Short mmCIF file of C-alpha atoms and ligand atoms in Angstrom, two decimals:
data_model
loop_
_atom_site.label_atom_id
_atom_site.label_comp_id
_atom_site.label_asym_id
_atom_site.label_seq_id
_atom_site.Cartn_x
_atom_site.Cartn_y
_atom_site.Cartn_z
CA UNK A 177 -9.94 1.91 -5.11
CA UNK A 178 -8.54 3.53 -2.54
CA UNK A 179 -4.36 4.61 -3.01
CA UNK A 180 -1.95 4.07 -0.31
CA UNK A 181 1.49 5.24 -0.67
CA UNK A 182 4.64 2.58 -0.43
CA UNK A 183 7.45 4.60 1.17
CA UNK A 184 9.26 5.58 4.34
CA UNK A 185 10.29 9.80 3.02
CA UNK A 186 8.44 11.87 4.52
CA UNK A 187 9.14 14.77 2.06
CA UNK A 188 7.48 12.23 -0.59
CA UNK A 189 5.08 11.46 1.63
CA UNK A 190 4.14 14.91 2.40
CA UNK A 191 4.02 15.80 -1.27
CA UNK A 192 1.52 13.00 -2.51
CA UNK A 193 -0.62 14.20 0.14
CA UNK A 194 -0.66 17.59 -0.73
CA UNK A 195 -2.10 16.24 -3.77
CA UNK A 196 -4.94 14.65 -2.23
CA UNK A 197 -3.96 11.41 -3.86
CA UNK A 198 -3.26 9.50 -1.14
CA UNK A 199 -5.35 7.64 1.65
CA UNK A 200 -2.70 5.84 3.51
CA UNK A 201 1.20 4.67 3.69
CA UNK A 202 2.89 1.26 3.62
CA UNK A 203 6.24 0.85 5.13
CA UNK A 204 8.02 -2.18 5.23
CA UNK A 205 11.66 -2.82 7.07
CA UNK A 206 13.95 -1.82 4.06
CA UNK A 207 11.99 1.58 3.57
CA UNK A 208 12.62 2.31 7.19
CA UNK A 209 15.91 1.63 7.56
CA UNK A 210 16.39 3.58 3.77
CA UNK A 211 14.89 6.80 6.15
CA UNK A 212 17.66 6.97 8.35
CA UNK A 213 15.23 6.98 11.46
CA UNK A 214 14.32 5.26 14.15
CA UNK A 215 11.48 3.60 12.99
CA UNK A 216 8.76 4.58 16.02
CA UNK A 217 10.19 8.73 15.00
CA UNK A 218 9.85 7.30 11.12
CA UNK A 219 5.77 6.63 11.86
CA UNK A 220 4.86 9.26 14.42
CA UNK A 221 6.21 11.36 11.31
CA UNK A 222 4.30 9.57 9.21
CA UNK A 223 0.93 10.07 11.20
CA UNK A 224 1.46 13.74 11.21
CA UNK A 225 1.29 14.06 7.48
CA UNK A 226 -1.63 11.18 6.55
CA UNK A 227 -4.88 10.66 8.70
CA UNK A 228 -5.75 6.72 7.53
CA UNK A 229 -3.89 3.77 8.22
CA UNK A 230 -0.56 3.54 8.16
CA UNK A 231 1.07 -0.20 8.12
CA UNK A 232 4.50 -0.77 10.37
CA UNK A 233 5.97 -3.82 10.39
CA UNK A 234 7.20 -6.40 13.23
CA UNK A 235 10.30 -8.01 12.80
CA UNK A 236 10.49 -10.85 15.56
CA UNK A 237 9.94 -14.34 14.00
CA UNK A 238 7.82 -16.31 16.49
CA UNK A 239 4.12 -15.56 17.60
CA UNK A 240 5.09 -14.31 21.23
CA UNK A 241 7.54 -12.10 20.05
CA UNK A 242 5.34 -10.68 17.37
CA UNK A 243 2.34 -10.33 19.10
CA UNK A 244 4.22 -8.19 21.67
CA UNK A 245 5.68 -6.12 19.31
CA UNK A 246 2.23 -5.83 16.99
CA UNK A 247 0.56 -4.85 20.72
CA UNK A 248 3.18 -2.14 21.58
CA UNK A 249 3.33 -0.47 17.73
CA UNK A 250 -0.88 -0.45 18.10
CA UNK A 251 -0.32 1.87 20.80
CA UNK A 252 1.54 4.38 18.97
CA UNK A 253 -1.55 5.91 17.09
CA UNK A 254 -4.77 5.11 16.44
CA UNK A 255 -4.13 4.34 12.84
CA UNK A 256 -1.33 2.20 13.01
CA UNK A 257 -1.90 -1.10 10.90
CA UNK A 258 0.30 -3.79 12.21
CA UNK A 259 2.21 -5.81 9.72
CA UNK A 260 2.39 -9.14 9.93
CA UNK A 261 4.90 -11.88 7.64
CA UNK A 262 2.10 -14.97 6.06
CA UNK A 263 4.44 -17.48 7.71
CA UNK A 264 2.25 -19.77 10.62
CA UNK A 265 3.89 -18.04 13.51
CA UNK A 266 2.54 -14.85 12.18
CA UNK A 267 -1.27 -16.04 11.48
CA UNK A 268 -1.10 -16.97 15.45
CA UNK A 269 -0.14 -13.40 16.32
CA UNK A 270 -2.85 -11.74 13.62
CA UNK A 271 -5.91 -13.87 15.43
CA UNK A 272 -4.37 -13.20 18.69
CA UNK A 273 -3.90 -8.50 17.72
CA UNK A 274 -7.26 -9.49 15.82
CA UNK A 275 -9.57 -10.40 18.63
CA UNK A 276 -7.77 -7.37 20.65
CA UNK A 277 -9.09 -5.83 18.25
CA UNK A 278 -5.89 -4.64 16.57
CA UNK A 279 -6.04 -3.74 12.32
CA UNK A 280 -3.33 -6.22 10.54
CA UNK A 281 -1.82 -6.33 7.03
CA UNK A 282 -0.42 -9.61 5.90
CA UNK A 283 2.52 -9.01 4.07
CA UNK A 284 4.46 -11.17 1.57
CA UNK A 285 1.43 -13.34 0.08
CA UNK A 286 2.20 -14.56 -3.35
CA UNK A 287 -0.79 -16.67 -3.97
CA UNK A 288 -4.51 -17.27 -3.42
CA UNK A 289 -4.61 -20.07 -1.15
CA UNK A 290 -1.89 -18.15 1.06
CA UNK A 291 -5.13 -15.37 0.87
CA UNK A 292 -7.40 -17.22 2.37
CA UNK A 293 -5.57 -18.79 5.13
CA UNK A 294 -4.72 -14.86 6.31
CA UNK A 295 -8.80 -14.14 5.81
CA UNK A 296 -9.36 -17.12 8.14
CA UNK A 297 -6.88 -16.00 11.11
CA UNK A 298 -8.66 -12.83 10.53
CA UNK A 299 -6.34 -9.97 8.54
CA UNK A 300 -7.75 -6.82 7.84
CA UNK A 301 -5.62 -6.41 4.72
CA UNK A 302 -3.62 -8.61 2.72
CA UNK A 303 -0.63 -7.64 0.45
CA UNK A 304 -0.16 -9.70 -2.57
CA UNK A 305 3.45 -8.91 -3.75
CA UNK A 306 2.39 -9.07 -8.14
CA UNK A 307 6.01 -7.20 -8.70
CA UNK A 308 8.23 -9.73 -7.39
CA UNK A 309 5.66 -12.36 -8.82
CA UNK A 310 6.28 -10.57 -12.54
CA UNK A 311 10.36 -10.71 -11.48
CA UNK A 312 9.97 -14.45 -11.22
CA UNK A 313 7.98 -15.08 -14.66
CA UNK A 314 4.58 -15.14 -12.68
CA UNK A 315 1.71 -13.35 -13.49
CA UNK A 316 1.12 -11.45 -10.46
CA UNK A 317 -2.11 -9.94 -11.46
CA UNK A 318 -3.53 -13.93 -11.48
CA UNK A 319 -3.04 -13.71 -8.37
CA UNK A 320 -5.27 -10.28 -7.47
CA UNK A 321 -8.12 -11.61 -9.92
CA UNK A 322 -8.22 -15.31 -7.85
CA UNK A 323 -7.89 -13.88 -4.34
CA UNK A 324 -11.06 -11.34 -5.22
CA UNK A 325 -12.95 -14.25 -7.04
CA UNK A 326 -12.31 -16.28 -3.87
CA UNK A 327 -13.09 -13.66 -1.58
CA UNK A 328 -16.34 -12.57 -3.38
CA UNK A 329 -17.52 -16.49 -3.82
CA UNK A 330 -17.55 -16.35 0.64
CA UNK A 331 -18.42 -12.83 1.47
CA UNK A 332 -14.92 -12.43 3.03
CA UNK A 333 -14.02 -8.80 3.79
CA UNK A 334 -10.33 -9.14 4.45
CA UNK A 335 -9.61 -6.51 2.15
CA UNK A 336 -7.22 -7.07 -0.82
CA UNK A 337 -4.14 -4.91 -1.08
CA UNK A 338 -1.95 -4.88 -4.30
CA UNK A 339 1.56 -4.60 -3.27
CA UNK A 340 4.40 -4.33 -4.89
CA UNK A 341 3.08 -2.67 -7.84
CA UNK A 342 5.77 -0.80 -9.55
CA UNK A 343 3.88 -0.02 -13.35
CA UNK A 344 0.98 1.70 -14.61
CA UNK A 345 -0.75 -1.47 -15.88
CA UNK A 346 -0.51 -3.16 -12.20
CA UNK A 347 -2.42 0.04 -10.97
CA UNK A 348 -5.20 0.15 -13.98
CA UNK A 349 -5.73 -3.93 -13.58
CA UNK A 350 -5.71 -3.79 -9.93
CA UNK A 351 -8.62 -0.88 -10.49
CA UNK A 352 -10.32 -3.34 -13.00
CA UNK A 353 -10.67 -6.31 -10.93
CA UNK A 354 -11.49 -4.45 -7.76
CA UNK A 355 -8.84 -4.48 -5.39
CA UNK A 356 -9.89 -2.78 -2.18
CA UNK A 357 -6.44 -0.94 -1.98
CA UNK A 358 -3.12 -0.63 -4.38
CA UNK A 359 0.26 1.08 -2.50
CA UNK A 360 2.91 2.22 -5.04
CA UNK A 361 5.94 3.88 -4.45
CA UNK A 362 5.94 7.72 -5.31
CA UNK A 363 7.59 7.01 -8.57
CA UNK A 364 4.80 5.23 -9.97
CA UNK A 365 2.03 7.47 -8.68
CA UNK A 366 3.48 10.30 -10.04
CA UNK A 367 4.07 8.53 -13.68
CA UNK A 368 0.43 8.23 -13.44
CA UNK A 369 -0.08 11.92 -13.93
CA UNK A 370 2.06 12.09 -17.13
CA UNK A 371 0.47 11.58 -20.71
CA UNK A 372 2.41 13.27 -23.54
CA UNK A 373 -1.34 14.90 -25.25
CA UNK A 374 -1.81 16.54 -21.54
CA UNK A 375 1.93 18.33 -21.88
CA UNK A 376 1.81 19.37 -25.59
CA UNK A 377 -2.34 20.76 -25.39
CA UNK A 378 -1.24 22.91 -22.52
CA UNK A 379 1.45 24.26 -24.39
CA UNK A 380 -0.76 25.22 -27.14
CA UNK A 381 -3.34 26.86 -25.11
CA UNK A 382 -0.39 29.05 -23.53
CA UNK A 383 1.13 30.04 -26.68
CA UNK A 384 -2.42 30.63 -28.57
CA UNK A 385 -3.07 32.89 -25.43
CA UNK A 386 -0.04 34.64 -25.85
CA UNK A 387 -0.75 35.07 -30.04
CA UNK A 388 -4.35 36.61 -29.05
CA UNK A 389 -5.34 37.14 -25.45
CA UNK A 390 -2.29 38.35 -24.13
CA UNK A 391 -2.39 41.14 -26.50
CA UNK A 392 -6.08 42.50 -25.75
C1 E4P B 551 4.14 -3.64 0.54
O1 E4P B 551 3.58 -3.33 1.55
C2 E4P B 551 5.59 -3.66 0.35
O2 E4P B 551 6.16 -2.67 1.18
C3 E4P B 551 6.00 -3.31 -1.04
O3 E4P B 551 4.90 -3.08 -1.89
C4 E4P B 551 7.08 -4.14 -1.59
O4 E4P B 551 7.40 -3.66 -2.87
P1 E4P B 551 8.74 -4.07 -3.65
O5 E4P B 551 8.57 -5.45 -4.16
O6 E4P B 551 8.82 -3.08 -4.79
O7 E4P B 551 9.85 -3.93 -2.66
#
């Protein structure tokens, strides 16, 4: 499963990479604006620090508008993924940046049948949101198992991107039933690393080296 990173900080950014953890970035509008930048600065940033695709997002409403947006962010850098709303004007403009040849990732899906309309217009990714799902009393894992089922049943290779994940059960699931892609925030990456046996076994192996081979 490959990891992207959910976040517009670059000093973040920078240090999930350093980790080798990461293989791309999501941003969305609210993470840009949080960044204090203007957003083209914000993802020219961005490309410095991570070599795989990096998804910016269009904020017109109608297909026209998008689809000139999606065409002028494309030329920014060769990884840019263009991020598209799952509303109808926005499946226009992701077959139109599509047969350009342009990468998409359709953003705000909350179910399976929303899934497969996006595979059909032709989106490279799409971004189930399971958090805000689970905020609503949905399970938004469901939703990652039926879009793969569906997906797998047609040999459709839009590829399936959790989003919105914001616990460590939403990453180990989304590993279990084969998403393509997870992004998390930092937060939640970095909880990953943490289990309490790791921090108290190193701290016996430093102090048995101090009793012993510190002394030699
Ligand atoms: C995905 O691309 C979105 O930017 C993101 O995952 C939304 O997460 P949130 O629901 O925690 O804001």
């Amino acid at each position: 499963m490959k990891i992207f990173i959910d976040s517009g900080d670059t000093n973040e950014i920078k240090e999930a990479q350093s980790m080798g953890l990461i293989d791309g970035v999501t941003t969305n509008p609210t993470l840009a604006s949080k960044s204090g930048k203007p957003f083209k600065q914000l993802i020219m940033e961005i490309t410095e620090i991570v070599d795989g695709p990096i998804s910016a997002e269009v904020v017109s409403i109608t297909a026209p508008e998008m689809i000139k947006e999606g065409e002028d962010i494309a030329t920014w850098h060769k990884n840019i993924v263009v991020k598209i709303p799952l509303i109808a004007e926005g499946l226009k403009a992701v077959k139109h940046l599509t047969e350009k040849g342009i990468k998409t990732n359709v953003t705000l899906c909350f179910n399976a049948n929303q899934a497969l309309l996006a595979a059909k217009a032709g989106a490279t990714y799409i971004s189930p949101f399971v958090g805000r799902l689970d905020d609503i009393g949905a399970e938004g894992m469901q939703v990652i198992r039926d879009i793969r089922l569906i997906y797998d049943n047609y040999g459709i290779d839009t590829q399936i991107l959790t989003a919105s994940a914001r616990s460590p059960m939403h990453f180990l699931e989304a590993a279990r039933i084969g998403s393509d892609v997870i992004t998390a925030p930092w937060s939640v990456l970095k909880g990953l690393l943490h289990h309490p046996l790791t921090d108290s076994g190193l701290k016996k192996f430093l102090a048995d080296w101090e009793k012993g081979q510190a002394k030699q």
